[in-house]
Amino acid sequence: MLITENLLIITIVSLGGIGLVSAVILYLVSRRFKVYEDPRIKIIEEMLPQANCGGCGQAGCHGFAESCVKSPTLSGLFCPVGGAELMNNITSVLGKEAEKNIPRIAVVRCNGSCRNRSRTSRYDGAPSCSIEAALYKGDTDCAFGCLGHGDCQKACLFDAIRIDPDTGIPVVDEEKCTACGACVKACPRGIIELRKKGPKSRRIYVECVNQEKGATARKACKAACIGCSKCVQVCPFEAIEVRNHLAYIDDNKCRLCRKCTEVCPTSAIRSVHFPPKKERVAPATDTVEKQNQKGNESPIC
């Protein structure tokens, strides 16, 4: 009985000693390899919207906060969800200068609605744009346009984009869009682009990504760009180029004159939030002018 008690005591003491030695070793190792984190990282992270959308190009809000603290300047760092106001707050905390960021918005570069694109086949697979795009060209003759299954809508964390049930094309809610770029990454056809929001939300862009030759593109979709270069010829700012039978407007050069929209034969160039242009008044003829002078007829408006 005594031997059993002694063995029990020895076991307990041995285990206690091993535990104590292990604790000391772990403490010394933790002190030796301790990773110091700047407390400002936590402060900045708490200021962020915690969307973890990846729109800033970092691995979540913590990664963005870490980059803000560790980078010598805030150049190239911008949170699209928080916007300029948030970046100004971060600037005041870190004492670093932030560059002015131009507001952007997601733009759907496809107008291939049912009216413009006739359905030539029927997809009977999983309702996913990425899956359908991997299998075949789609339900229409356009192998570039929107597939309409809403991968972009599912990817958006802010409910800022939805599929219009009438047209089958995504529609962006400008009040909710943060330009995080999630919808851009989700679209397998690359029809969604982040562009400058523009003054008074006015912008001009080519609403097509079809790179086939003009006749083929027009046959597939009535609203397709046919690469005629008429827009290039009238643009006074050299903001438009035609590449692979497709026109593209550089929003850094575009001055929103809308001359390109007037000459586009397929109305593939879209202008948003512009006031309607005033119709030009036809010059009055000599006969009418004489009659107006006599007071026989009212002036032409």
XYZ file of C-alpha atoms in Angstrom:
301
model
C 0.000 0.000 0.000
C 2.855 2.330 0.884
C 4.635 1.497 -2.340
C 1.492 2.346 -4.330
C 1.155 5.711 -2.597
C 4.813 6.506 -3.239
C 4.428 5.640 -6.914
C 1.376 7.878 -7.131
C 3.228 10.778 -5.507
C 6.234 10.290 -7.748
C 3.978 10.236 -10.809
C 2.197 13.430 -9.811
C 5.459 15.206 -9.020
C 7.011 14.032 -12.283
C 4.050 15.171 -14.354
C 3.981 18.478 -12.513
C 7.682 18.956 -13.125
C 7.328 18.133 -16.815
C 4.407 20.558 -17.100
C 6.374 23.301 -15.348
C 9.431 22.822 -17.539
C 7.241 22.763 -20.659
C 5.522 25.976 -19.587
C 8.864 27.706 -19.080
C 10.088 26.514 -22.488
C 6.889 27.664 -24.216
C 7.143 31.035 -22.488
C 10.734 31.522 -23.587
C 9.921 30.444 -27.155
C 6.912 32.767 -27.339
C 9.057 35.651 -26.100
C 11.778 34.831 -28.583
C 9.503 34.500 -31.622
C 6.828 37.007 -30.628
C 5.392 38.848 -33.647
C 4.787 42.492 -32.900
C 1.730 44.072 -34.509
C 1.373 47.789 -34.685
C -1.669 48.772 -32.562
C -2.665 51.225 -35.280
C -3.589 48.281 -37.507
C -6.440 47.363 -35.163
C -7.542 51.000 -34.993
C -7.690 51.291 -38.785
C -9.392 47.904 -39.118
C -12.156 48.990 -36.751
C -12.721 52.074 -38.908
C -13.232 49.970 -42.047
C -16.713 48.761 -43.131
C -15.775 45.066 -42.533
C -17.173 44.089 -45.912
C -14.093 42.002 -46.786
C -15.096 42.391 -50.436
C -11.569 42.549 -51.816
C -12.356 45.707 -53.773
C -9.234 47.359 -52.362
C -7.050 44.615 -53.816
C -6.076 43.329 -50.363
C -6.992 40.142 -48.535
C -9.889 41.575 -46.566
C -10.143 44.565 -44.255
C -7.324 43.413 -41.968
C -4.954 43.169 -44.909
C -5.955 46.649 -46.067
C -5.423 48.101 -42.586
C -2.009 46.445 -42.390
C -1.031 47.875 -45.786
C -2.151 51.364 -44.750
C -0.015 51.276 -41.614
C 3.084 49.676 -43.132
C 3.159 51.599 -46.430
C 5.107 54.871 -46.362
C 2.231 56.606 -48.167
C -1.396 55.810 -48.923
C -0.747 56.052 -52.650
C -2.583 53.267 -54.483
C -4.621 52.350 -51.404
C -8.347 53.041 -51.493
C -11.392 51.464 -49.877
C -14.222 51.652 -52.456
C -16.875 50.891 -49.844
C -15.850 53.587 -47.384
C -14.981 56.070 -50.104
C -13.138 59.362 -49.826
C -14.565 60.196 -46.396
C -13.100 57.032 -44.869
C -9.723 57.620 -46.509
C -9.663 61.147 -45.077
C -10.273 59.698 -41.603
C -7.444 57.195 -42.087
C -5.214 60.058 -43.230
C -5.905 61.974 -40.022
C -5.066 58.923 -37.871
C -1.870 57.914 -39.664
C -0.690 61.356 -40.664
C -0.086 60.165 -44.216
C -1.237 61.853 -47.370
C -3.833 60.032 -49.485
C -4.143 60.664 -53.191
C -7.457 61.814 -54.558
C -9.386 58.861 -55.945
C -11.791 59.246 -58.847
C -15.227 57.715 -58.102
C -15.977 54.677 -60.236
C -19.013 52.549 -60.929
C -19.753 49.184 -62.492
C -20.938 49.424 -66.098
C -22.642 46.590 -68.022
C -21.313 46.615 -71.576
C -24.059 44.574 -73.204
C -27.427 45.540 -74.641
C -28.263 42.103 -75.973
C -31.819 41.963 -74.729
C -34.396 39.617 -76.204
C -35.387 42.370 -78.659
C -31.833 42.681 -79.965
C -30.701 39.046 -79.788
C -32.921 36.243 -80.967
C -32.657 32.952 -79.102
C -31.325 30.176 -81.322
C -30.932 27.381 -78.773
C -31.900 26.459 -75.231
C -29.448 25.902 -72.363
C -30.674 23.184 -70.017
C -27.864 23.003 -67.484
C -27.019 24.491 -64.106
C -28.129 28.143 -63.848
C -24.618 29.568 -63.775
C -22.917 31.915 -66.228
C -19.500 30.391 -65.585
C -20.741 26.859 -66.243
C -22.642 27.798 -69.396
C -19.701 29.830 -70.704
C -17.438 26.806 -70.264
C -19.820 24.506 -72.166
C -20.823 26.482 -75.260
C -21.442 29.955 -76.644
C -24.914 30.444 -75.166
C -28.550 30.600 -76.209
C -27.949 33.164 -78.966
C -25.565 33.599 -81.881
C -23.520 36.117 -79.870
C -20.640 34.340 -78.148
C -19.644 37.491 -76.242
C -22.836 38.799 -74.644
C -24.482 38.382 -71.252
C -25.731 34.900 -70.349
C -28.212 36.230 -67.787
C -27.876 33.685 -64.960
C -26.854 36.307 -62.423
C -23.384 35.275 -61.285
C -22.711 38.986 -60.862
C -25.816 39.404 -58.734
C -24.790 36.538 -56.460
C -21.272 37.939 -56.075
C -22.399 41.442 -55.072
C -22.363 41.953 -51.297
C -24.292 45.208 -51.490
C -27.340 44.195 -53.559
C -26.234 46.741 -56.164
C -26.759 44.663 -59.299
C -29.681 42.542 -60.431
C -30.939 40.818 -63.550
C -33.747 42.715 -65.238
C -36.531 40.141 -65.817
C -37.682 41.945 -68.966
C -34.331 42.226 -70.743
C -32.311 39.478 -69.072
C -29.422 41.961 -68.696
C -27.871 43.087 -65.363
C -28.839 46.531 -64.082
C -26.586 48.452 -61.672
C -28.074 50.422 -58.790
C -25.862 53.522 -58.751
C -26.822 54.429 -55.183
C -25.660 51.068 -53.843
C -22.673 50.303 -56.094
C -19.341 50.689 -54.284
C -17.149 49.751 -57.279
C -15.692 46.847 -55.327
C -15.251 44.862 -58.545
C -16.844 41.629 -57.320
C -19.271 41.556 -60.261
C -16.406 42.207 -62.681
C -14.552 39.140 -61.416
C -17.706 37.004 -61.417
C -18.624 37.652 -65.066
C -17.050 34.982 -67.318
C -17.724 37.054 -70.448
C -16.036 40.217 -69.138
C -18.974 42.465 -69.999
C -18.866 44.357 -66.676
C -16.267 47.084 -66.300
C -15.406 49.660 -63.643
C -15.437 53.102 -65.234
C -15.329 56.676 -64.015
C -18.646 57.685 -62.543
C -18.285 61.022 -64.320
C -19.411 64.535 -63.413
C -23.087 64.495 -62.410
C -22.891 60.717 -63.039
C -22.651 61.380 -66.774
C -20.601 58.922 -68.821
C -20.320 57.498 -72.308
C -19.270 53.960 -73.167
C -19.627 51.328 -75.852
C -22.383 48.962 -74.774
C -20.922 45.938 -76.577
C -17.949 43.555 -76.308
C -18.508 41.566 -79.522
C -15.205 41.232 -81.398
C -16.579 39.604 -84.536
C -16.635 41.386 -87.895
C -19.394 43.907 -88.450
C -21.804 41.801 -90.500
C -21.464 38.788 -88.211
C -21.842 40.871 -85.057
C -24.895 42.713 -86.415
C -26.516 39.434 -87.429
C -26.080 38.107 -83.902
C -27.301 41.307 -82.202
C -29.021 44.403 -83.594
C -27.275 46.619 -81.025
C -23.760 45.288 -81.637
C -20.774 47.470 -82.458
C -19.785 46.817 -86.080
C -16.379 48.478 -85.919
C -17.222 51.064 -88.593
C -14.862 53.673 -87.029
C -17.324 56.535 -87.542
C -17.022 57.360 -83.841
C -13.223 57.476 -84.154
C -13.438 59.933 -87.033
C -15.670 62.445 -85.217
C -14.019 62.313 -81.771
C -11.983 65.530 -81.313
C -10.124 64.165 -78.276
C -8.765 60.890 -79.702
C -10.609 59.047 -76.949
C -11.875 56.192 -79.135
C -10.049 53.377 -80.861
C -11.249 50.345 -82.771
C -9.475 47.109 -81.960
C -10.573 43.630 -83.041
C -13.614 45.128 -84.825
C -14.762 46.723 -81.549
C -14.751 50.382 -80.523
C -13.595 51.334 -77.033
C -13.859 54.725 -75.317
C -11.045 55.743 -72.958
C -12.771 57.453 -70.046
C -9.528 59.280 -69.193
C -9.616 61.089 -72.545
C -13.362 61.371 -73.147
C -14.786 64.870 -72.632
C -18.424 63.801 -72.945
C -19.133 65.773 -76.126
C -21.456 62.990 -77.399
C -20.451 63.385 -81.031
C -19.814 59.655 -81.181
C -23.345 58.805 -80.071
C -24.783 60.837 -82.939
C -22.957 58.926 -85.670
C -23.143 55.365 -84.328
C -25.324 53.442 -86.825
C -26.359 50.738 -84.331
C -26.708 52.940 -81.217
C -24.064 50.798 -79.536
C -22.610 53.852 -77.789
C -24.583 54.759 -74.706
C -24.679 58.087 -72.912
C -26.040 58.138 -69.353
C -27.717 60.960 -67.388
C -27.348 63.616 -70.085
C -30.115 66.140 -70.658
C -31.849 65.760 -74.030
C -30.195 67.696 -76.793
C -32.097 70.660 -78.139
C -33.296 70.238 -81.682
C -31.782 72.608 -84.148
C -34.185 75.231 -85.507
C -34.445 75.098 -89.287
C -33.530 78.412 -90.964
C -36.555 80.393 -92.069
C -37.104 80.940 -95.801
C -37.265 84.402 -97.357
C -40.978 83.988 -97.977
C -41.731 83.146 -94.375
C -39.500 85.962 -93.147
C -41.395 88.452 -95.301
C -44.705 87.101 -94.059
C -43.480 87.334 -90.476
C -42.467 90.912 -91.039
C -45.949 91.706 -92.327
C -47.460 89.976 -89.317
C -49.374 87.479 -91.419
C -47.848 84.464 -89.671
C -46.244 83.783 -86.320
C -42.452 83.117 -86.196
C -41.266 79.531 -86.646
C -39.890 77.965 -83.396
